[in-house]
């Protein structure tokens, strides 16, 4: 970018000529030895250059690709003009957590997938820009605490402090309600704190979102297990007018194969919780230990698996494998994470499934018997179902295994809340227009409703719930759902 | 904050704490446990509920020094606070009128037997309690349990107090004598619980044990605490801690509890070293 054409209007053709700006990042050989964030973020120059690529489409398809309908061309235009703070505020009109979503949204399947540039060129780096402006706003101390309306006198309890709970709390506090968050763990943030590693989402960012909530007057009570300390009904007795349940999908699935309780075999939740929440990578400076051997197999192909395998490399694994029963194209992980994992030296074993573990005399896993798979007919999810190839068994020597084959919902709240309807997977059933459950005044959203999904969907559900909770506690009737846009904000 | 109101040494390396936790205390029941965290660097460690003073809102836990965290907790002073006390966790012990119940406690498994014995007695049971220790000086909670039980039997490994032998020596005698026993509940070191279960297997006496595997969150989220019971994997923190002792795979559990032995040793030695170092420094300053 030279000075003379800086302020010149730029036409469509010129815009299309600008290549997608690369975000600088740590070199793979350096970053596998630390837990610092991989990408450094865009510089203001890079961001403005990238912003120029947006064609400001009159009917922008990207907006519809975003589950919370961020006004993408509007914020990008502000970036191009150098008004980064304005851009951040623009995003925050619909998305309360841009610094987080800019980092962890699967943009290539959402906003960026439908960007008009995607067909012929590379899409506009919407996520990178979103991250940039949110970081800029935070780092320059420009996060604005909105003027709060007079108190409504209504009290709302939010159970769980993941993206769903944080969003509900922020929105309701800004409508003048008194919000209290109850969180089972000792730090708020849900998966953002205990699951997603520091090298992908610095914990200081999550902490600053929580601090923001507290500045809005939200009270956060940690180490508070609802259903054990107080039940949902007891919260009502304590004077809450409505309750939002955003407890996530925290129950780890195992594969139920022989030898799964050998030492060295973790659920991804345990592995990541030890490393992230308990900062075990800093043992013995921190008190919680973690074990990582030389040969680590991570089972699964989602973000959780990528996070686990990349964590294991940073903790000293020599060989870190992804063992996934389908092929590369079916992997649900974000493309960027797969790419980063590859660069860092992760070895991918596709179409492979473990069938049993082999242990030593002290009960430690020493190998994993696997079988090769091939793809058969499509299953209910539309993906081709993997089937075993008879006789293709082989043994992989491993001393650490991380099982990352999904989570189910924790039954504690449904079990202790009479009348709360759940489906056959134990997820809470809600009206999608209001997120209200079968119990009047009890709302729910995020993974506890959808099963394991995404940060932005959880946040989007929080937004819908906040609007409905406001109406509920203020005695305003819910709108009649419009037919064709039955669920506009959340896909 | 969870302030330590009262603390005393019960025997070598074992301290009793009474901690301000009024909300938790109102909700907690016999057989449940809590998770403590000392400070911001601290590990989450599970401890059984050794008493509930509902009037004063005080929680009793008894901590035995076995490694770094327990050692540093036992060095906390009255007036200091734990960063976190989470709970009540786990399913409360199943209390009903069984008839004659035998409560067995060993080591730091003795304190949690106390609220259970109390509850069983309240429910109209006849309660015989057997507690054991290596020697007389290590025996704790004798007074509490004698008040909570119809009959208190004591054993020491070296014969310095009570019956010479193990808790199972006394239990076996009761069985051989033909006493009618409707239910046994045992809490203590794994070898002790295993021995109790082996004693009651043949005569087919219903036996509950309270398991203490390694835990992290204590809410069913991590699976660190998995144990095999009746051939199925269970999470001790949410499915237990009480299980049918005859179904528990104690050998697997013993191995699983050694998962971090290597690291624990490093941390403990580093801690003791610093502790000595500090003591020396303080000594020199005087
Ligand atoms: C390792 C990992 C990586 C991921 N990576 C991505 C990614 O890159 N991009 C993306 O979009 N999504 C990702 N996801 C998915 C995303 O994190 C979740 O969809 C999202 O966090 C769900 O939000 P939530 O608010 O519903 O619940 P959660 O974030 O799960 O938070 C629920 C909170 O409720 C608390 N809680 C539970 N029960 C109780 C109770 N009884 N009382 C009090 N508190 C309770 C829990 O402790 C937890 O803090 C990832 C998930 C994992 C596990
Ligand atoms: C339900 C339950 C109730 C318990 N009640 C008591 C009690 O009332 N009094 C008491 O003194 N101890 C109790 N324990 C054991 C206590 O949690 C451990 O002794 C303590 O965590 C050891 O920590 P450390 O750092 O001092 O020792 P470390 O050096 O870390 O470990 C020593 C040994 O303690 C066990 N251990 C280590 N970490 C954990 C962990 N996170 N969770 C469980 N066990 C662990 C392991 O077997 C280990 O080999 C209980 C455990 C459970 C699960
Ligand atoms: S919130 Fe996510 S999907 Fe929406 S615009 Fe931002 S990065 Fe794209
Ligand atoms: S679709 Fe792409 S080019 Fe068009 S407005 Fe959206 S981001 Fe800009
Ligand atoms: S301690 Fe994590 S599931 Fe039991």
Coordinates of N, CA, C and O and ligand atoms in Angstrom, one line a residue, chain A residues 100-101 103-106 110 158-166 182-197 200 221 223-228 230 244-250 268-269 272 276 302-308 334 337 407 410 412-413 416 445-459, chain B residues 219 221, ligand 1:
Chain A
X100 N -13.4 -13.9 20.8 CA -13.4 -15.3 20.9 C -13.9 -16.0 19.6 O -13.2 -16.8 19.0
X101 N -15.0 -15.4 19.0 CA -15.5 -16.0 17.8 C -14.5 -15.8 16.6 O -14.4 -16.7 15.8
X103 N -11.6 -16.1 16.7 CA -10.5 -17.1 16.8 C -11.1 -18.5 16.6 O -10.4 -19.4 16.1
X104 N -12.3 -18.8 17.1 CA -12.7 -20.2 17.1 C -13.9 -20.6 16.3 O -14.2 -21.7 16.1
X105 N -14.5 -19.6 15.6 CA -15.7 -20.0 14.8 C -15.1 -20.8 13.6 O -14.1 -20.5 13.0
X106 N -15.9 -21.8 13.2 CA -15.5 -22.5 11.9 C -16.0 -21.6 10.7 O -16.9 -22.0 10.0
X110 N -19.1 -21.2 7.7 CA -20.1 -20.2 8.0 C -20.0 -19.0 7.1 O -20.1 -19.1 5.9
X158 N -28.2 -17.7 36.2 CA -27.7 -18.3 35.0 C -26.8 -19.5 35.5 O -25.9 -19.2 36.3
X159 N -27.1 -20.7 35.0 CA -26.3 -21.8 35.5 C -25.4 -22.2 34.4 O -25.8 -22.6 33.3
X160 N -24.1 -22.1 34.7 CA -23.1 -22.4 33.7 C -22.5 -21.1 33.1 O -23.3 -20.2 32.8
X161 N -21.2 -21.1 32.9 CA -20.6 -19.8 32.4 C -19.9 -20.0 31.1 O -18.9 -19.3 30.9
X162 N -20.4 -20.9 30.3 CA -19.8 -21.0 28.9 C -20.3 -19.9 28.1 O -20.9 -19.0 28.6
X163 N -20.1 -19.9 26.7 CA -20.5 -18.8 25.9 C -22.0 -18.6 26.0 O -22.4 -17.4 25.9
X164 N -22.8 -19.6 26.2 CA -24.3 -19.4 26.3 C -24.6 -18.6 27.5 O -25.3 -17.5 27.5
X165 N -24.1 -19.0 28.6 CA -24.3 -18.3 29.9 C -23.8 -16.9 29.9 O -24.4 -15.9 30.4
X166 N -22.6 -16.7 29.4 CA -22.0 -15.4 29.4 C -22.8 -14.4 28.6 O -23.0 -13.3 28.9
X182 N -24.0 -19.0 38.2 CA -23.5 -20.1 39.1 C -22.7 -21.0 38.2 O -23.1 -21.6 37.2
X183 N -21.4 -21.2 38.6 CA -20.5 -22.1 37.8 C -19.9 -23.2 38.7 O -19.5 -22.9 39.8
X184 N -20.0 -24.4 38.3 CA -19.5 -25.5 39.0 C -18.0 -25.5 39.3 O -17.5 -25.9 40.3
X185 N -17.2 -25.1 38.2 CA -15.8 -25.1 38.4 C -15.3 -23.8 39.1 O -16.1 -22.9 39.4
X186 N -14.0 -23.8 39.4 CA -13.5 -22.6 40.2 C -13.2 -21.4 39.3 O -12.9 -20.4 39.8
X187 N -13.3 -21.6 38.0 CA -13.1 -20.4 37.1 C -14.2 -20.4 36.1 O -14.6 -21.4 35.5
X188 N -14.8 -19.2 35.8 CA -15.8 -19.1 34.8 C -15.3 -19.2 33.4 O -14.1 -18.8 33.1
X189 N -16.2 -19.6 32.4 CA -15.8 -19.6 31.0 C -16.2 -20.9 30.3 O -16.1 -21.0 29.1
X190 N -16.5 -21.9 31.0 CA -16.9 -23.2 30.4 C -15.8 -23.8 29.6 O -14.6 -23.7 29.9
X191 N -16.1 -24.3 28.4 CA -15.1 -24.9 27.5 C -14.1 -23.9 27.1 O -12.9 -24.3 26.9
X192 N -14.4 -22.6 27.1 CA -13.4 -21.6 26.7 C -12.3 -21.6 27.7 O -11.2 -21.2 27.3
X193 N -12.5 -22.0 28.9 CA -11.5 -22.0 29.9 C -10.9 -23.4 30.1 O -9.7 -23.5 30.1
X194 N -11.7 -24.4 30.2 CA -11.2 -25.7 30.6 C -10.8 -26.5 29.4 O -10.0 -27.4 29.4
X195 N -11.4 -26.2 28.2 CA -11.3 -27.1 27.1 C -10.3 -26.6 26.0 O -9.3 -27.2 25.7
X196 N -10.6 -25.4 25.5 CA -9.8 -24.9 24.4 C -8.5 -24.3 24.9 O -8.4 -23.6 25.8
X197 N -7.4 -24.8 24.3 CA -6.1 -24.5 24.9 C -5.6 -23.0 24.7 O -6.1 -22.4 23.8
X200 N -4.6 -21.5 21.4 CA -5.7 -21.2 20.4 C -6.6 -20.1 20.9 O -7.1 -19.3 20.1
X221 N -20.7 -16.6 40.8 CA -20.4 -17.5 41.9 C -19.8 -18.8 41.4 O -20.5 -19.6 40.8
X223 N -17.5 -22.5 41.9 CA -17.5 -23.6 42.7 C -18.9 -23.9 43.3 O -19.0 -24.1 44.5
X224 N -19.9 -23.7 42.5 CA -21.2 -23.8 42.9 C -22.0 -24.7 42.0 O -22.3 -24.4 40.9
X225 N -22.2 -25.9 42.5 CA -22.8 -27.0 41.6 C -24.3 -27.0 41.8 O -24.8 -27.4 42.9
X226 N -25.0 -26.4 40.8 CA -26.4 -26.4 40.9 C -27.0 -27.9 40.8 O -26.5 -28.6 39.9
X227 N -27.9 -28.2 41.6 CA -28.3 -29.6 41.6 C -27.8 -30.3 42.8 O -28.3 -31.3 43.3
X228 N -26.6 -29.8 43.3 CA -26.0 -30.4 44.5 C -26.2 -29.4 45.7 O -26.6 -29.7 46.8
X230 N -27.7 -26.1 45.5 CA -29.2 -25.8 45.4 C -29.7 -26.4 44.1 O -29.0 -26.4 43.1
X244 N -31.8 -19.5 33.6 CA -31.2 -20.0 32.3 C -30.2 -21.1 32.6 O -29.3 -21.0 33.4
X245 N -30.4 -22.2 31.9 CA -29.5 -23.3 32.1 C -28.6 -23.5 30.8 O -29.0 -23.7 29.7
X246 N -27.3 -23.3 31.1 CA -26.3 -23.3 30.0 C -25.2 -24.2 30.5 O -24.0 -23.8 30.5
X247 N -25.5 -25.5 30.8 CA -24.5 -26.3 31.5 C -23.7 -27.1 30.5 O -22.8 -27.9 30.9
X248 N -23.9 -27.0 29.2 CA -23.0 -27.6 28.2 C -23.2 -29.1 28.1 O -24.1 -29.7 28.6
X249 N -22.3 -29.7 27.3 CA -22.3 -31.1 27.1 C -21.0 -31.6 27.7 O -20.0 -31.8 27.0
X250 N -21.0 -31.8 29.0 CA -19.7 -32.1 29.7 C -19.4 -33.5 30.0 O -18.4 -33.8 30.6
X268 N -10.6 -36.8 26.7 CA -10.1 -35.5 26.3 C -10.4 -34.4 27.4 O -9.6 -33.5 27.7
X269 N -11.6 -34.5 28.0 CA -12.0 -33.6 29.0 C -10.9 -33.5 30.1 O -10.5 -32.5 30.6
X272 N -7.5 -32.2 28.8 CA -7.5 -30.7 28.5 C -7.7 -30.0 29.8 O -7.1 -28.9 30.0
X276 N -5.3 -27.2 30.8 CA -5.8 -25.8 30.7 C -6.2 -25.2 32.0 O -5.6 -24.3 32.5
X302 N -12.4 -34.3 15.7 CA -13.0 -33.0 15.9 C -12.0 -32.0 16.5 O -10.8 -32.3 16.6
X303 N -12.5 -30.8 16.8 CA -11.7 -29.8 17.5 C -11.0 -30.3 18.7 O -9.9 -30.0 19.1
X304 N -11.8 -31.0 19.5 CA -11.3 -31.6 20.8 C -10.1 -32.5 20.5 O -9.1 -32.4 21.3
X305 N -10.2 -33.3 19.5 CA -9.1 -34.2 19.2 C -7.9 -33.4 18.8 O -6.7 -33.6 19.2
X306 N -8.1 -32.4 17.9 CA -6.9 -31.5 17.5 C -6.3 -30.8 18.7 O -5.1 -30.7 18.8
X307 N -7.1 -30.3 19.6 CA -6.6 -29.6 20.7 C -5.8 -30.6 21.6 O -4.7 -30.2 22.1
X308 N -6.3 -31.8 21.7 CA -5.6 -32.7 22.6 C -4.3 -33.1 22.0 O -3.2 -33.2 22.6
X334 N -12.0 -27.8 12.6 CA -11.8 -26.6 11.7 C -10.6 -26.9 10.9 O -9.6 -27.4 11.3
X337 N -7.3 -25.7 12.1 CA -6.7 -26.5 13.2 C -6.0 -27.8 12.6 O -4.9 -28.2 13.1
X407 N -19.0 -35.8 23.6 CA -19.5 -35.6 25.0 C -21.0 -35.8 25.0 O -21.6 -35.5 24.0
X410 N -24.6 -33.7 30.8 CA -24.6 -34.1 32.3 C -26.0 -34.2 32.8 O -26.8 -33.2 32.7
X412 N -27.2 -34.1 35.8 CA -27.5 -33.6 37.1 C -28.7 -32.7 37.2 O -29.6 -32.9 38.0
X413 N -28.8 -31.7 36.3 CA -29.9 -30.7 36.4 C -31.2 -31.4 36.0 O -32.2 -31.3 36.8
X416 N -32.5 -33.4 38.9 CA -32.9 -32.8 40.1 C -34.0 -31.7 39.8 O -34.3 -30.9 40.7
X445 N -30.0 -23.2 26.8 CA -29.4 -23.0 25.5 C -28.0 -23.4 25.5 O -27.4 -23.7 26.5
X446 N -27.4 -23.5 24.3 CA -26.0 -24.0 24.1 C -26.0 -25.5 24.0 O -27.0 -26.2 23.7
X447 N -24.9 -26.1 24.3 CA -24.7 -27.5 24.1 C -25.7 -28.4 24.9 O -25.9 -29.5 24.5
X448 N -26.2 -27.9 26.0 CA -27.1 -28.7 26.8 C -28.4 -28.9 26.0 O -29.2 -29.9 26.3
X449 N -28.7 -28.1 25.0 CA -29.9 -28.2 24.2 C -29.5 -28.9 22.9 O -30.3 -29.8 22.4
X450 N -28.4 -28.5 22.3 CA -28.1 -29.0 20.9 C -27.2 -30.2 20.9 O -27.0 -30.9 19.9
X451 N -26.6 -30.6 22.0 CA -25.5 -31.5 22.0 C -24.3 -30.7 21.6 O -24.4 -29.5 21.2
X452 N -23.1 -31.3 21.6 CA -21.9 -30.6 21.3 C -22.0 -29.8 20.0 O -22.2 -30.4 19.0
X453 N -21.9 -28.5 20.0 CA -22.0 -27.7 18.8 C -20.8 -26.7 18.8 O -19.7 -27.0 18.8
X454 N -21.2 -25.4 18.6 CA -20.1 -24.4 18.5 C -20.4 -23.2 19.4 O -21.5 -23.0 20.0
X455 N -19.3 -22.5 19.6 CA -19.3 -21.3 20.5 C -20.4 -20.3 20.0 O -21.2 -19.8 20.8
X456 N -20.4 -20.0 18.7 CA -21.3 -19.0 18.2 C -22.8 -19.5 18.3 O -23.7 -18.7 18.6
X457 N -23.0 -20.8 18.1 CA -24.4 -21.2 18.3 C -24.8 -21.1 19.7 O -26.0 -20.8 20.0
X458 N -23.9 -21.4 20.7 CA -24.3 -21.3 22.1 C -24.6 -19.8 22.4 O -25.6 -19.5 23.1
X459 N -23.7 -18.9 21.9 CA -23.9 -17.5 22.1 C -25.2 -17.0 21.5 O -25.9 -16.2 22.1
Chain B
X219 N -17.6 -33.8 39.3 CA -19.0 -33.6 38.8 C -19.4 -34.5 37.6 O -20.4 -34.2 37.0
X221 N -17.4 -34.8 34.8 CA -17.0 -34.2 33.6 C -15.7 -34.8 33.0 O -15.5 -34.7 31.8
Ligands
LIG1 C1 -11.8 -29.1 23.3 C2 -12.9 -28.3 22.6 C3 -12.6 -27.5 21.5 C4 -13.6 -26.8 20.9 N1 -13.3 -26.0 19.9 C5 -14.3 -25.3 19.3 C6 -14.0 -24.4 18.2 O1 -12.8 -24.2 17.8 N2 -14.9 -23.6 17.7 C7 -16.2 -23.7 18.2 O2 -17.1 -22.9 17.7 N3 -16.6 -24.6 19.1 C8 -15.6 -25.4 19.7 N4 -16.0 -26.3 20.7 C9 -17.4 -26.4 21.1 C10 -17.8 -25.2 22.0 O3 -16.8 -25.0 22.9 C11 -19.1 -25.5 22.7 O4 -20.1 -25.7 21.8 C12 -19.5 -24.3 23.6 O5 -18.5 -24.0 24.6 C13 -20.8 -24.6 24.3 O6 -21.1 -23.6 25.2 P1 -22.1 -23.7 26.4 O7 -22.3 -22.3 26.9 O8 -23.3 -24.4 26.0 O9 -21.4 -24.7 27.4 P2 -20.0 -24.9 28.0 O10 -18.9 -24.1 27.4 O11 -19.8 -26.4 28.0 O12 -20.1 -24.4 29.5 C14 -20.9 -25.0 30.4 C15 -20.5 -24.6 31.8 O13 -21.5 -25.0 32.7 C16 -20.9 -25.5 33.9 N5 -21.8 -26.4 34.6 C17 -22.2 -27.7 34.2 N6 -23.1 -28.2 35.1 C18 -23.2 -27.3 36.0 C19 -24.0 -27.3 37.2 N7 -24.8 -28.3 37.6 N8 -23.9 -26.2 38.0 C20 -23.2 -25.1 37.7 N9 -22.4 -25.1 36.6 C21 -22.5 -26.2 35.7 C22 -19.7 -26.2 33.4 O14 -18.7 -26.4 34.4 C23 -19.2 -25.3 32.3 O15 -18.4 -24.3 32.8 C24 -15.0 -27.0 21.3 C25 -15.3 -27.8 22.4 C26 -14.3 -28.5 23.0 C27 -14.6 -29.4 24.2

